[in-house]
Backbone as numpy.savetxt, mean C-alpha at the origin, in Angstrom:
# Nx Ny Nz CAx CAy CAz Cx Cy Cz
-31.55 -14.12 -3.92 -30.15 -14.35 -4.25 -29.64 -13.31 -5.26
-30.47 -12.80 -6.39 -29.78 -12.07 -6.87 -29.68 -10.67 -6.84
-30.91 -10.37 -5.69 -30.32 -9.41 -4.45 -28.94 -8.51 -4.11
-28.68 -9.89 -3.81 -27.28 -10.32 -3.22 -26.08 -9.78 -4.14
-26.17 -10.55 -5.17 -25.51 -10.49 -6.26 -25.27 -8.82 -6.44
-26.33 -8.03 -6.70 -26.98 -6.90 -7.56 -25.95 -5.79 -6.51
-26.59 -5.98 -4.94 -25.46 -5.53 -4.06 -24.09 -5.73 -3.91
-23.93 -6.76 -4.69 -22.28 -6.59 -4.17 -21.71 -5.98 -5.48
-22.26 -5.57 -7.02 -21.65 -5.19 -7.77 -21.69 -3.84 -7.44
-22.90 -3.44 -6.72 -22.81 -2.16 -6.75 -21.58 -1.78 -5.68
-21.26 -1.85 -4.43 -20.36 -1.75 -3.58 -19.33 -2.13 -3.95
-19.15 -2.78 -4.79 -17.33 -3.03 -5.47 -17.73 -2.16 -5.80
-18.60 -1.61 -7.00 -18.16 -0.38 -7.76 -17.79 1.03 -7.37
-18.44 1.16 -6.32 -18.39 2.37 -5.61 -17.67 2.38 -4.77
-16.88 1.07 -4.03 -15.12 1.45 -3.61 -14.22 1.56 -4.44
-14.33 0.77 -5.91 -13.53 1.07 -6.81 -13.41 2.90 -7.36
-14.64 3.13 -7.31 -14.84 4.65 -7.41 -14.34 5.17 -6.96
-14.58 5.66 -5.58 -13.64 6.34 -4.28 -12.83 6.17 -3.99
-11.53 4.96 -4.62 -9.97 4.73 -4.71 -9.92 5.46 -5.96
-10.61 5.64 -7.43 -9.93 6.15 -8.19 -10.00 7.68 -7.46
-10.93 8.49 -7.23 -11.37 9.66 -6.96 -10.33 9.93 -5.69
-10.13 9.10 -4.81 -9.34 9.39 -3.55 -8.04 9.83 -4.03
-7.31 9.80 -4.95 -5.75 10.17 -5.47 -5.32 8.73 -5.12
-5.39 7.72 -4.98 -4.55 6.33 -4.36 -4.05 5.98 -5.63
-2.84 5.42 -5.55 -2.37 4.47 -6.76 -2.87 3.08 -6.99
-4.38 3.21 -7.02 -4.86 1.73 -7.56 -3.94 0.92 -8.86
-3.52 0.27 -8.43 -2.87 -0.89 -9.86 -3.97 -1.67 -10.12
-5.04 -2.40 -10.50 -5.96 -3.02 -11.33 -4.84 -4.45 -12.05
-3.37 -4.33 -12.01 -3.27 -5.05 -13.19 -2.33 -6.41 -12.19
-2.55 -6.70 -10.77 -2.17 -8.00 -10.14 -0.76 -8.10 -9.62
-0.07 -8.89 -9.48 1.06 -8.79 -9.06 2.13 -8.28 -9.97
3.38 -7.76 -9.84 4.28 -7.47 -10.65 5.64 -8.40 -10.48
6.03 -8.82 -10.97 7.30 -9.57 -10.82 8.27 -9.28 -11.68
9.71 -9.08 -11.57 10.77 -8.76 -11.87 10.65 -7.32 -12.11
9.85 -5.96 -11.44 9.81 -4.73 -11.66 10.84 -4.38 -10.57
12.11 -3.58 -11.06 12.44 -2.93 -9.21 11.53 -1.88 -8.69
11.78 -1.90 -7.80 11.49 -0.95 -7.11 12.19 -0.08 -5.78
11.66 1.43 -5.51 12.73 1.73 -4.58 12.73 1.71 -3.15
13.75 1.34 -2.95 13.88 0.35 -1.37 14.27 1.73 -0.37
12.81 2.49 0.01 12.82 3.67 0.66 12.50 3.09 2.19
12.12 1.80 2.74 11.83 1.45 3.57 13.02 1.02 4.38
13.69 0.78 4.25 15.36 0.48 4.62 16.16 1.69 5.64
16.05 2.61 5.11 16.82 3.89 5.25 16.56 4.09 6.80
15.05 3.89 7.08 14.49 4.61 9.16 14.68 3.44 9.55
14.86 2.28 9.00 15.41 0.96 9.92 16.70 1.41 10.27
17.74 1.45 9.19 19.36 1.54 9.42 19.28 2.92 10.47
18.63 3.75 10.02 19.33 5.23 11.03 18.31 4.51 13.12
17.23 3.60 12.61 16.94 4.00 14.42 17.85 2.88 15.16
18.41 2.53 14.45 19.29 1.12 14.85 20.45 1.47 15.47
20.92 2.34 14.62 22.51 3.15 14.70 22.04 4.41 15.86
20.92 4.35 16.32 20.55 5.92 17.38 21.13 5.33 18.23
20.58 4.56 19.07 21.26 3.75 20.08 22.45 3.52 20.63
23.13 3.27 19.30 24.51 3.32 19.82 25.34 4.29 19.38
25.28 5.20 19.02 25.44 6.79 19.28 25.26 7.48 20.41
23.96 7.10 20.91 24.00 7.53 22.34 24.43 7.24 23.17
24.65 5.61 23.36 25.31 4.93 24.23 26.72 5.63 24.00
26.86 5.71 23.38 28.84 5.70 23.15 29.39 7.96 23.56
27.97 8.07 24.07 28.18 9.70 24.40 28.42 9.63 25.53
């Protein structure tokens, strides 16, 4: 059992490793609430929506 244990600290540690080392924006610190943030995901919804009927209307 503590095998077990011994392995799984090591493999968290060493994905935790290779996210810091990878460039990723690991946050460590849980959810965030009341932070904004920027709503860049919006923008290729509205424009493939509006393709459509642009074309239609050619």
């Amino acid at each position: 059992m503590w095998k077990l244990l011994v392995g799984f600290i090591i493999f968290a540690a060493l994905a935790v490793f290779l996210l810091m080392k990878g460039g990723a924006n690991v946050d460590m610190g849980g959810e965030k609430h009341g932070i904004e943030t920027e709503a860049t995901h919006e923008a290729p919804y509205e424009a493939a929506a509006s393709a459509p009927a642009s074309a239609a209307s050619q």
